[in-house]
PDB file of C-alpha atoms in Angstrom:
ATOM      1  CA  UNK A   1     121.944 120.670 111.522  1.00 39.00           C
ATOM      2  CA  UNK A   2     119.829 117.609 110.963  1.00 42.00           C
ATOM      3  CA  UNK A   3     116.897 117.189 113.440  1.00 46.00           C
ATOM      4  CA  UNK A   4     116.567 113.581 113.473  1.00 46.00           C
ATOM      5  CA  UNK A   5     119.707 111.841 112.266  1.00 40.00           C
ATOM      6  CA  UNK A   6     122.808 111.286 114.469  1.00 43.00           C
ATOM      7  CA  UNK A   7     125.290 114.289 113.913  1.00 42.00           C
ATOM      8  CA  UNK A   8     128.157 112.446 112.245  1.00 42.00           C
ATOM      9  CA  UNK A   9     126.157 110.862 109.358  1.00 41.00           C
ATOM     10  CA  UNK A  10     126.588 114.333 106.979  1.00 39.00           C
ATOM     11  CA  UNK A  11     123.364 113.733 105.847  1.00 35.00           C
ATOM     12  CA  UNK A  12     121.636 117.638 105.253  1.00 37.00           C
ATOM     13  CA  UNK A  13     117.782 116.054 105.213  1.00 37.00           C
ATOM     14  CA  UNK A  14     116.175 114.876 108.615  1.00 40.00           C
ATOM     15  CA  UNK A  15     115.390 111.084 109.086  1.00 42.00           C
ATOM     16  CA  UNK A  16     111.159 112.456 108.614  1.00 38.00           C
ATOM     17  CA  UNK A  17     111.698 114.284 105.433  1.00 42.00           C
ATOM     18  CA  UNK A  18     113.241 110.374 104.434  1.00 42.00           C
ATOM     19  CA  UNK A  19     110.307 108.838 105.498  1.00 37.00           C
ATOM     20  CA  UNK A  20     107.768 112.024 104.031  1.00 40.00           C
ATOM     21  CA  UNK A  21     109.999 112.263 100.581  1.00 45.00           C
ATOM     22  CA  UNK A  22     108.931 108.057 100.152  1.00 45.00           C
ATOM     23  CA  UNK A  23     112.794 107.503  99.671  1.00 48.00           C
ATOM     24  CA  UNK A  24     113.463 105.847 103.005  1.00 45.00           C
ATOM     25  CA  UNK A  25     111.265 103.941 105.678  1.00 44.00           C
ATOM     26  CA  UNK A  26     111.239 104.647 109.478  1.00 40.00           C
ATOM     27  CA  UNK A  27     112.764 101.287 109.503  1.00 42.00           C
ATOM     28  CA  UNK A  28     115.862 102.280 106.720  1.00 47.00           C
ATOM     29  CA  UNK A  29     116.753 105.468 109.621  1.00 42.00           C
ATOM     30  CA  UNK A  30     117.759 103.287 112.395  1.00 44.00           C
ATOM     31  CA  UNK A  31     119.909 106.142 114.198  1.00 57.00           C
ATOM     32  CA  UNK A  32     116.931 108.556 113.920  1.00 68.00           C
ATOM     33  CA  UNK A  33     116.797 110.917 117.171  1.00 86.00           C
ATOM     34  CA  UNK A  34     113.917 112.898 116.973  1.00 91.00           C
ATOM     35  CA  UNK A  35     115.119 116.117 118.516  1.00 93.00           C
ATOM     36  CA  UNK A  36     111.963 117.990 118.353  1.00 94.00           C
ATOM     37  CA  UNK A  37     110.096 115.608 119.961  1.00 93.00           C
ATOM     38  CA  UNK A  38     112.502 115.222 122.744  1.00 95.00           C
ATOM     39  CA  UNK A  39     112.281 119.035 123.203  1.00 95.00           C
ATOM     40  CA  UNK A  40     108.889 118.990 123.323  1.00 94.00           C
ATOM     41  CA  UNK A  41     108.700 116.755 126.372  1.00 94.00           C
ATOM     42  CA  UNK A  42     111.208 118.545 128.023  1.00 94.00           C
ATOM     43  CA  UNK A  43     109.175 121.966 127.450  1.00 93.00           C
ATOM     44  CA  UNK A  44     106.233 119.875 128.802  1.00 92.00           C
ATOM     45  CA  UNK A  45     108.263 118.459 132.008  1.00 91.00           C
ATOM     46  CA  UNK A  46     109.006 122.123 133.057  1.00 87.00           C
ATOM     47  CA  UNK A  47     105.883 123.302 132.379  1.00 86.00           C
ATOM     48  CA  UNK A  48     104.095 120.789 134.709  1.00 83.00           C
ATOM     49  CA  UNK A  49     106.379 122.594 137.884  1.00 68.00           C
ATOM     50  CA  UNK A  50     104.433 125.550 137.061  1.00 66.00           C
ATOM     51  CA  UNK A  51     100.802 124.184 138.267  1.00 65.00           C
ATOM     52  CA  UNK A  52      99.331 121.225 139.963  1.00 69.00           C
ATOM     53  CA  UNK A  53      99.665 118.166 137.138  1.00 77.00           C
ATOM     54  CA  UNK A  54      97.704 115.036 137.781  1.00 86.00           C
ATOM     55  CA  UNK A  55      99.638 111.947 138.509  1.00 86.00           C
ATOM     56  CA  UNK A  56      98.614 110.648 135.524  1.00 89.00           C
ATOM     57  CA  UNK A  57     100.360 113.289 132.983  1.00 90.00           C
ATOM     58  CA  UNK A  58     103.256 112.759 135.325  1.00 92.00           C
ATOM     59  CA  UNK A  59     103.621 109.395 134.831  1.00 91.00           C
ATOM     60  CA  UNK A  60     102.926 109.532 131.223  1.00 93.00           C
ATOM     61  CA  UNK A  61     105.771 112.159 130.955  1.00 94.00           C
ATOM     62  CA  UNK A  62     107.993 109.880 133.012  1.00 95.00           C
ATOM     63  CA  UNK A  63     107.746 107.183 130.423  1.00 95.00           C
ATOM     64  CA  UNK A  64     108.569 109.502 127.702  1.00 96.00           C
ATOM     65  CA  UNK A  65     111.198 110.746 129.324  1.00 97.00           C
ATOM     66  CA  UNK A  66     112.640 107.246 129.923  1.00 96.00           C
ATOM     67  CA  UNK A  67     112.393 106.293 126.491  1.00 95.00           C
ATOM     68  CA  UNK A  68     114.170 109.354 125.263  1.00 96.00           C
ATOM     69  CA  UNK A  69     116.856 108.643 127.418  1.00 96.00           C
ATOM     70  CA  UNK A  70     117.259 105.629 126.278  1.00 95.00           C
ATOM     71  CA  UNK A  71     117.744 106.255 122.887  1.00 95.00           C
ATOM     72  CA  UNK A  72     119.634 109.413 124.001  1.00 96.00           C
ATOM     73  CA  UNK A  73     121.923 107.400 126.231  1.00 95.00           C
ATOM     74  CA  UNK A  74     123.103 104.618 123.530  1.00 93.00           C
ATOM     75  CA  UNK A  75     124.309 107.544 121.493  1.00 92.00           C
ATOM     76  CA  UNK A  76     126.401 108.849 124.378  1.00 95.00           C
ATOM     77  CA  UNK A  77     127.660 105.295 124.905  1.00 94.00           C
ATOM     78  CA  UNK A  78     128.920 105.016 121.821  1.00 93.00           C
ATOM     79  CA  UNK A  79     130.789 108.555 121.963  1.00 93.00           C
ATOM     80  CA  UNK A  80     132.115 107.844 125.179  1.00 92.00           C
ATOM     81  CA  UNK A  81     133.914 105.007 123.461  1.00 91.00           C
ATOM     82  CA  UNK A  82     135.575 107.428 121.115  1.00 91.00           C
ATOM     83  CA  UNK A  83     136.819 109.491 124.115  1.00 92.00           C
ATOM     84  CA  UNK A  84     140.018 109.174 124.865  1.00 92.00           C
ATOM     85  CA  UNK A  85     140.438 106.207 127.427  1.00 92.00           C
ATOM     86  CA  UNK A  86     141.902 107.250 130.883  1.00 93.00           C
ATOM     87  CA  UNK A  87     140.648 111.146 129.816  1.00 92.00           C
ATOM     88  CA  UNK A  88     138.620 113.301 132.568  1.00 93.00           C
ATOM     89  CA  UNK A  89     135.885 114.301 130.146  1.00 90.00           C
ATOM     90  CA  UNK A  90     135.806 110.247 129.643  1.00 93.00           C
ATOM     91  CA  UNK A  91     135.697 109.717 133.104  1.00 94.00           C
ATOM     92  CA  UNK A  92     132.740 112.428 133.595  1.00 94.00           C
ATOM     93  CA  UNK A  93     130.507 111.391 130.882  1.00 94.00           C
ATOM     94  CA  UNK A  94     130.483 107.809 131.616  1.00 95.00           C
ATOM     95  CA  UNK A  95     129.755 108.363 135.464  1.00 96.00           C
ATOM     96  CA  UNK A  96     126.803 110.793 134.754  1.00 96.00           C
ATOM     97  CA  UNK A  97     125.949 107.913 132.259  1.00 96.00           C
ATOM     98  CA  UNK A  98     125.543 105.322 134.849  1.00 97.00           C
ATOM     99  CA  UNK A  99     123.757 107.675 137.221  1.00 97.00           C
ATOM    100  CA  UNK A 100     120.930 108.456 134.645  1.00 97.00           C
ATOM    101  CA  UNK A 101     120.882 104.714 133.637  1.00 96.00           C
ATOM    102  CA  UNK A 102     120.438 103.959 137.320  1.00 96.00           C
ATOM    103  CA  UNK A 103     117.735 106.763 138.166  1.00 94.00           C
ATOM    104  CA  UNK A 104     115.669 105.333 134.944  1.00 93.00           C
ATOM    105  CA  UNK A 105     115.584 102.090 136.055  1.00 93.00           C
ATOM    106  CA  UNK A 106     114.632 102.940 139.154  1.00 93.00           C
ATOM    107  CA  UNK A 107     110.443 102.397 140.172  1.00 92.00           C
ATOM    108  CA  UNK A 108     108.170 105.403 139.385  1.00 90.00           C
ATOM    109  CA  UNK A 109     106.819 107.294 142.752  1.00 90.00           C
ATOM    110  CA  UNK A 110     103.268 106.563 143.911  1.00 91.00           C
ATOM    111  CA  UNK A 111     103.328 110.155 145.411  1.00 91.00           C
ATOM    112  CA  UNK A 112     102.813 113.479 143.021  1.00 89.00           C
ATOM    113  CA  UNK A 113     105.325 115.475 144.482  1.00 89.00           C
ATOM    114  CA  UNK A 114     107.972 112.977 144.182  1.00 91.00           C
ATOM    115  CA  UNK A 115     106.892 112.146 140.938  1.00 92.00           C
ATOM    116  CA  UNK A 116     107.213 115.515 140.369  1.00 92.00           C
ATOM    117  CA  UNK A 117     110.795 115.823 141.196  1.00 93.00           C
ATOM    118  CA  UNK A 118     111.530 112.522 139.357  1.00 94.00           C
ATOM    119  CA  UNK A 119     110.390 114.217 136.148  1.00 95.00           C
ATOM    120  CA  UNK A 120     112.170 117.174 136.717  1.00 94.00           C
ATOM    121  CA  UNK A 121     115.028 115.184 137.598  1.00 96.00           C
ATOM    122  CA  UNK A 122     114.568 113.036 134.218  1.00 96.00           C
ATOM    123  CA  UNK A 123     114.125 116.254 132.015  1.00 97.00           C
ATOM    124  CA  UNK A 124     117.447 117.891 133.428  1.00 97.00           C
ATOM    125  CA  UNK A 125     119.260 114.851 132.383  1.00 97.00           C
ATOM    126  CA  UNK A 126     117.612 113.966 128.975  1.00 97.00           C
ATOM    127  CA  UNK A 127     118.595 117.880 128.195  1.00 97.00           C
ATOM    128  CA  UNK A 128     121.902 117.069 128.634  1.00 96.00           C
ATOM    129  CA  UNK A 129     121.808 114.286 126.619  1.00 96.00           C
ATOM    130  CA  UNK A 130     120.369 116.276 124.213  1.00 96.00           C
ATOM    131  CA  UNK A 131     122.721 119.019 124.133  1.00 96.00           C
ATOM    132  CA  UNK A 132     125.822 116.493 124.128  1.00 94.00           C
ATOM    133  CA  UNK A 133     124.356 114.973 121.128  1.00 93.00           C
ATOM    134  CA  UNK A 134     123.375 118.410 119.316  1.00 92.00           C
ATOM    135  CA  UNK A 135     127.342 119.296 119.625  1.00 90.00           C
ATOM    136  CA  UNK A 136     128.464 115.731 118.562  1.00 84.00           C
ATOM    137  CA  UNK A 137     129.352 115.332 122.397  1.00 76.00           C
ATOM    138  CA  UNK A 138     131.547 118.327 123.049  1.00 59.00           C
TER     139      UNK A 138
END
């Protein structure tokens, strides 16, 4: 399973080993998904429940988080509009689309524990995304 590159492109090499291997640029890979770093932050979001994070690695997880989603979430656009139209699944995905899209755009928290929640919040859904895209969206 490629680790960068979107799951339908066949291609056996991840988008960095392109970039390493001199073949490609970051700019020739433009559906790269970097899976490991997404994980990563994830790993980090969960870990910050466990002690008392400053507001400052909370908000700089929050923007990761963000970003990720974004990226995540105009992959899962685009397989939502291979879905069958009228389906259930169809239905499903593009509603818990729109309520990630809306949480993201909402303002950070000024207060750590919300911010707290907000991140764990974020991570939940940018694992989801994540695991949609790892199985080519169920």
């Amino acid at each position: 399973m490629p680790t960068t590159r979107g799951p339908a492109d066949g291609v056996g090499r991840t988008a960095q080993e392109a970039v390493a291997d001199g073949r490609e640029t970051a700019a020739d890979v433009p559906d790269a998904i970097d899976i490991l770093t997404i994980e990563e932050t994830i790993e980090r979001a969960h870990g910050v429940s466990r002690g008392q994070a400053p507001l400052t690695a909370l908000v700089e997880l929050e923007a990761q988080l963000r970003g990720h989603l974004a990226v995540l979430g105009e992959s899962a656009r685009k397989a939502a509009d291979q879905m069958r139209h009228g389906g259930v699944n169809r239905h499903r995905h593009i509603t818990r689309l729109d309520s990630i899209e809306r949480q993201a755009t909402q303002e950070p928290s000024p207060l750590p524990f919300t911010a707290l929640i907000e991140v764990q919040l974020m991570a939940r859904d940018c694992q989801w995304l994540l695991d949609g895209y790892k199985e080519n969206w169920r």
